[in-house]
mmCIF file of C-alpha atoms and ligand atoms in Angstrom:
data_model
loop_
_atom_site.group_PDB
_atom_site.id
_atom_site.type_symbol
_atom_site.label_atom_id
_atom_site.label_comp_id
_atom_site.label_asym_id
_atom_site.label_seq_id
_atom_site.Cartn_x
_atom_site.Cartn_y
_atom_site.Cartn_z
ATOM 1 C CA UNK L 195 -37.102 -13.611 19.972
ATOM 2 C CA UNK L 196 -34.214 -11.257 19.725
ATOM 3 C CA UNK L 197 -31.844 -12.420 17.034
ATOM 4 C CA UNK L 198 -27.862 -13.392 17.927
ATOM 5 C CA UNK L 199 -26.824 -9.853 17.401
ATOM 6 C CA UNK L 200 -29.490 -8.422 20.006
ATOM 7 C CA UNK L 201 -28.671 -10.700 22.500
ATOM 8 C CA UNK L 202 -24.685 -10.337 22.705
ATOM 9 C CA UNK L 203 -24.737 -6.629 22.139
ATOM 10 C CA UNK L 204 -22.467 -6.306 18.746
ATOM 11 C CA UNK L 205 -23.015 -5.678 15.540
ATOM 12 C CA UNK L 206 -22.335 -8.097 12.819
ATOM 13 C CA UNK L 207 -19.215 -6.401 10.595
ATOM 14 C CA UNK L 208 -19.338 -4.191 8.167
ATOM 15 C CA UNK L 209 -15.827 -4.066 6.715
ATOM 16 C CA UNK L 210 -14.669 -6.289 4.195
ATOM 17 C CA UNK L 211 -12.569 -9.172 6.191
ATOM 18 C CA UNK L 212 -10.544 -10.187 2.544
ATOM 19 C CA UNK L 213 -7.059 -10.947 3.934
ATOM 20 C CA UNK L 214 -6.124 -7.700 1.287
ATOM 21 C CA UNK L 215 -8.301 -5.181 2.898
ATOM 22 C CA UNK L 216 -6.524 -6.297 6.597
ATOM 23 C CA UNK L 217 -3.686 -6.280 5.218
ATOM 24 C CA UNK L 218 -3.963 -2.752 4.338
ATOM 25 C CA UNK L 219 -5.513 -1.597 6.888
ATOM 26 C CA UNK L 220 -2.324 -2.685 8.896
ATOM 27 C CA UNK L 221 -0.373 -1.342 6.184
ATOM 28 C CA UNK L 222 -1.561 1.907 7.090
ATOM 29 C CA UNK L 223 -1.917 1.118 11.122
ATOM 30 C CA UNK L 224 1.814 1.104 10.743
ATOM 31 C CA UNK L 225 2.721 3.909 8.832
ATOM 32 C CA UNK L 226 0.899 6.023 11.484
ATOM 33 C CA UNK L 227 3.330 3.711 14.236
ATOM 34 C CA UNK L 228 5.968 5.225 12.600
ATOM 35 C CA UNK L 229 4.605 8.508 12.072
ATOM 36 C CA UNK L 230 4.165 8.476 15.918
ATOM 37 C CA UNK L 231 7.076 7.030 17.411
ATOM 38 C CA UNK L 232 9.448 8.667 15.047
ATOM 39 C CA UNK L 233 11.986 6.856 12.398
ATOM 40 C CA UNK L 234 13.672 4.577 15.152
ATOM 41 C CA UNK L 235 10.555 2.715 15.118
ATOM 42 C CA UNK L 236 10.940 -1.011 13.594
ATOM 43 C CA UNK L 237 8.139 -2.326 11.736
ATOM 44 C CA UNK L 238 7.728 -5.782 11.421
ATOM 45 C CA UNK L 239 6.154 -6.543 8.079
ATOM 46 C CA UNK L 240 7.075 -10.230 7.390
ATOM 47 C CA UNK L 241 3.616 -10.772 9.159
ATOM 48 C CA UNK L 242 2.226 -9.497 6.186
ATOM 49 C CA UNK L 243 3.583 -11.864 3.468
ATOM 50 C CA UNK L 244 4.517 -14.946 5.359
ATOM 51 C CA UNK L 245 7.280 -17.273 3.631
ATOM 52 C CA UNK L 246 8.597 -13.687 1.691
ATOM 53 C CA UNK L 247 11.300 -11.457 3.230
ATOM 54 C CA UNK L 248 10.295 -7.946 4.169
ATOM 55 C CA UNK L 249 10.526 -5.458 1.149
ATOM 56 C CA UNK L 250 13.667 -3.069 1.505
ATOM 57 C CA UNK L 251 12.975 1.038 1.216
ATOM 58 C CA UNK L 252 11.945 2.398 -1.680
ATOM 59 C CA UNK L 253 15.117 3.621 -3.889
ATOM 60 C CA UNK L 254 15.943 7.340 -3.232
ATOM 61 C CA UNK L 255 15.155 7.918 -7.233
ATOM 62 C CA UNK L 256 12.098 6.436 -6.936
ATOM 63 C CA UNK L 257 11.216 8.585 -3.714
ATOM 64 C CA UNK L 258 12.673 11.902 -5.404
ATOM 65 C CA UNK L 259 10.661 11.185 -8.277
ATOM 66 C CA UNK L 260 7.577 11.431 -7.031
ATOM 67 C CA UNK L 261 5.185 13.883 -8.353
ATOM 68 C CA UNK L 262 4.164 16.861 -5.713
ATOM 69 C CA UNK L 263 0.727 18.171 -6.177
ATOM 70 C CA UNK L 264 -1.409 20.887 -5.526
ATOM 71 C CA UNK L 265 -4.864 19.650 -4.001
ATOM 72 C CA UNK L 266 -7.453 21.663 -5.937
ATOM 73 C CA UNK L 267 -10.268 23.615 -4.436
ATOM 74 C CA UNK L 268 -12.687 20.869 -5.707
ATOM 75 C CA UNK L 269 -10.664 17.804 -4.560
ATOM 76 C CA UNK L 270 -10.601 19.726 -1.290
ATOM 77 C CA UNK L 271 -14.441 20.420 -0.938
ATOM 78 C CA UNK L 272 -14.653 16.591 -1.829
ATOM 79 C CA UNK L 273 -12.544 16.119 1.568
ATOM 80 C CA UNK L 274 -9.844 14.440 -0.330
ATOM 81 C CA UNK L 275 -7.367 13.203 2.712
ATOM 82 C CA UNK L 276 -4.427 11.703 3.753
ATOM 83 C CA UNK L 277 -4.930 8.231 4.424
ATOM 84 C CA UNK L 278 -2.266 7.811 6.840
ATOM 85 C CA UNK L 279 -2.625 10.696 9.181
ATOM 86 C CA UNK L 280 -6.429 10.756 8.366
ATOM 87 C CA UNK L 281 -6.287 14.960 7.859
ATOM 88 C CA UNK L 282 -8.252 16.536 5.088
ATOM 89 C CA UNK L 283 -5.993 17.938 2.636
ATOM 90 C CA UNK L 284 -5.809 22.492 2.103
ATOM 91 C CA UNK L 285 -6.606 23.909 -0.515
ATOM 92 C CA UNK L 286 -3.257 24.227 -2.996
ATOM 93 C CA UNK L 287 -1.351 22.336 -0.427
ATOM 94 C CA UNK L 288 1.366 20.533 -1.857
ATOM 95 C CA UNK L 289 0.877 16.595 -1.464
ATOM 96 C CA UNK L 290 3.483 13.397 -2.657
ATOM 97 C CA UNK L 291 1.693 11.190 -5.395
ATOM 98 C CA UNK L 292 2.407 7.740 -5.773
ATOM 99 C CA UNK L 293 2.072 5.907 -9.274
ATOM 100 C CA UNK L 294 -0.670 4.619 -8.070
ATOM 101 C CA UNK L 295 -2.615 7.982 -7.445
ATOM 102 C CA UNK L 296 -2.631 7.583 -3.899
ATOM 103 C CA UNK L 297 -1.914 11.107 -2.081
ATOM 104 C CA UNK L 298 -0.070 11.692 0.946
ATOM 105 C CA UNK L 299 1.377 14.233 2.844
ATOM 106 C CA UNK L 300 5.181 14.365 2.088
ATOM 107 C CA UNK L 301 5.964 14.335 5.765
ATOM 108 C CA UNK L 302 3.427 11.106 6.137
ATOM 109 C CA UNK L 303 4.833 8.908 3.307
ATOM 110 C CA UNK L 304 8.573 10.060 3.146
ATOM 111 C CA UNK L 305 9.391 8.359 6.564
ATOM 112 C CA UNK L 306 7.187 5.444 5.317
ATOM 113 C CA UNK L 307 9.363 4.854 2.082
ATOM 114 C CA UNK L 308 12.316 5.064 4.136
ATOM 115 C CA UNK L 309 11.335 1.586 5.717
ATOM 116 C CA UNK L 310 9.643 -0.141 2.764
ATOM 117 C CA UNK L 311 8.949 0.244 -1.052
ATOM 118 C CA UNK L 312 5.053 -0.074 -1.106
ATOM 119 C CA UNK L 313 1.868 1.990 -0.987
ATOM 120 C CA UNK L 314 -0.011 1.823 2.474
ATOM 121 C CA UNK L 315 -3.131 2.287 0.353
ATOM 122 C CA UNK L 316 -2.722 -0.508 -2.313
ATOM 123 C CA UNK L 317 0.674 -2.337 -2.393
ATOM 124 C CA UNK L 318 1.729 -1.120 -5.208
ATOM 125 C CA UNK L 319 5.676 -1.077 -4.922
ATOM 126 C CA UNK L 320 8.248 0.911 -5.852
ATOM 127 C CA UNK L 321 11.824 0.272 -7.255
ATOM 128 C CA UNK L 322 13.979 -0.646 -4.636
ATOM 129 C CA UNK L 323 18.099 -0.278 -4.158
ATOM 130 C CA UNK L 324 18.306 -3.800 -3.370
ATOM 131 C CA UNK L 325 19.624 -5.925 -6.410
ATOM 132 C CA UNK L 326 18.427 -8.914 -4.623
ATOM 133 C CA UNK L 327 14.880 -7.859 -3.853
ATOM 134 C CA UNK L 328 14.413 -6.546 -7.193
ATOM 135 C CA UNK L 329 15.522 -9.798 -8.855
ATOM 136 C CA UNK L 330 13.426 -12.110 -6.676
ATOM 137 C CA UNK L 331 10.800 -9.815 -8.320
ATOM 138 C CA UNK L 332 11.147 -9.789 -11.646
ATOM 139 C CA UNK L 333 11.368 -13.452 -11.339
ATOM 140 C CA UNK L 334 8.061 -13.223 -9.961
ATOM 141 C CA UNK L 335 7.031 -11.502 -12.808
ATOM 142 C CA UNK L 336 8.699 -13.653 -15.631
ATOM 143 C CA UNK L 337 6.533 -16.268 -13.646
ATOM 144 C CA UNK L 338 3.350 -14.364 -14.114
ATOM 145 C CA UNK L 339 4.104 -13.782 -18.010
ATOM 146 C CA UNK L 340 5.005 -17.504 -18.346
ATOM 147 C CA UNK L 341 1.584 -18.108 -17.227
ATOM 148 C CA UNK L 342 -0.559 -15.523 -18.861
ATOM 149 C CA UNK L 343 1.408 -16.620 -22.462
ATOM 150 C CA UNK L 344 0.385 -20.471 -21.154
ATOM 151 C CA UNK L 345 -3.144 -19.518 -20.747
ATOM 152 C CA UNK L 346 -3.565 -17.745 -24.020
ATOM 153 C CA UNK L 347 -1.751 -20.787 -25.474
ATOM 154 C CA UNK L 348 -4.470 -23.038 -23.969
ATOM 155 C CA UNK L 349 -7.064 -20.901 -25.294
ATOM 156 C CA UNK L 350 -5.649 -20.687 -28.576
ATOM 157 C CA UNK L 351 -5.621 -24.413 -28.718
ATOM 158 C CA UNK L 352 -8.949 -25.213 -26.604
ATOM 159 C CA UNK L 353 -10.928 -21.952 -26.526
HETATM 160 ZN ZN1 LIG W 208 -0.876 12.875 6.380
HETATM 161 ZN ZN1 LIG W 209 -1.617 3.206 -3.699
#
């Protein structure tokens, strides 16, 4: 007897379907949106964190402080590549790095970081210009703290 998979011609998934890895996936979807349709293009990323407002830009500092690199000959024979326009990276071709060690073409994250503050890749976030933003965040992560030092304390007292 052929098995469910046989019989309606698909194959079960691969890919991971965490909510994190489709989020980034569409993370990245839309950083090549607005690689293609130019910097006019408005991304809609509240979809992405429901109940939270959409992150502002990155900060200019933030964006002019980004490391350039030169790919290496062996990170190039690996096929180290941009993960927004999918192209393998030259040899000794410059490339943006983000704190998080992701690499990018400048001319594939620049208009990115000019829309929002995080990594397609990973999330991780950059400082922002917005006073509000950045507050709401650092509340977030007095929140976190209160609740790491909470856990220790429990541990302390129970562990
Ligand atoms: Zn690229
Ligand atoms: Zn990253």
């Amino acid at each position: 007897m052929a098995s469910y998979f046989d019989e309606h011609d698909c194959e079960p998934t691969t890919e991971s379907s965490t909510p994190f890895s489709q989020a980034n996936n569409l993370l990245l979807q839309l950083a090549r949106m607005l690689l293609e349709q130019g910097p006019d293009f408005e991304m809609d990323l509240t979809s992405l964190t429901p109940g939270e407002r959409q992150a502002p830009p990155a900060s200019k500092a933030a964006v002019e402080s980004l490391k350039a690199v030169q790919i290496t000959p062996s990170q190039a024979a690996k096929g180290a590549s941009c993960p927004v326009c999918l192209a393998e990276f030259d040899e000794y071709e410059f490339v943006k790095v983000m704190p998080c060690q992701h690499k990018f073409h400048p001319s594939c994250i620049l208009p990115w970081l000019s829309k929002t503050n995080s990594c397609p890749v990973c999330r991780h976030e950059l400082p922002t210009d917005d006073p509000e933003y950045e507050e709401a965040r650092k509340e977030k992560e007095r929140a976190k703290e209160r609740e790491a030092q909470l856990d220790m304390l429990h541990n302390a007292m129970y562990g």
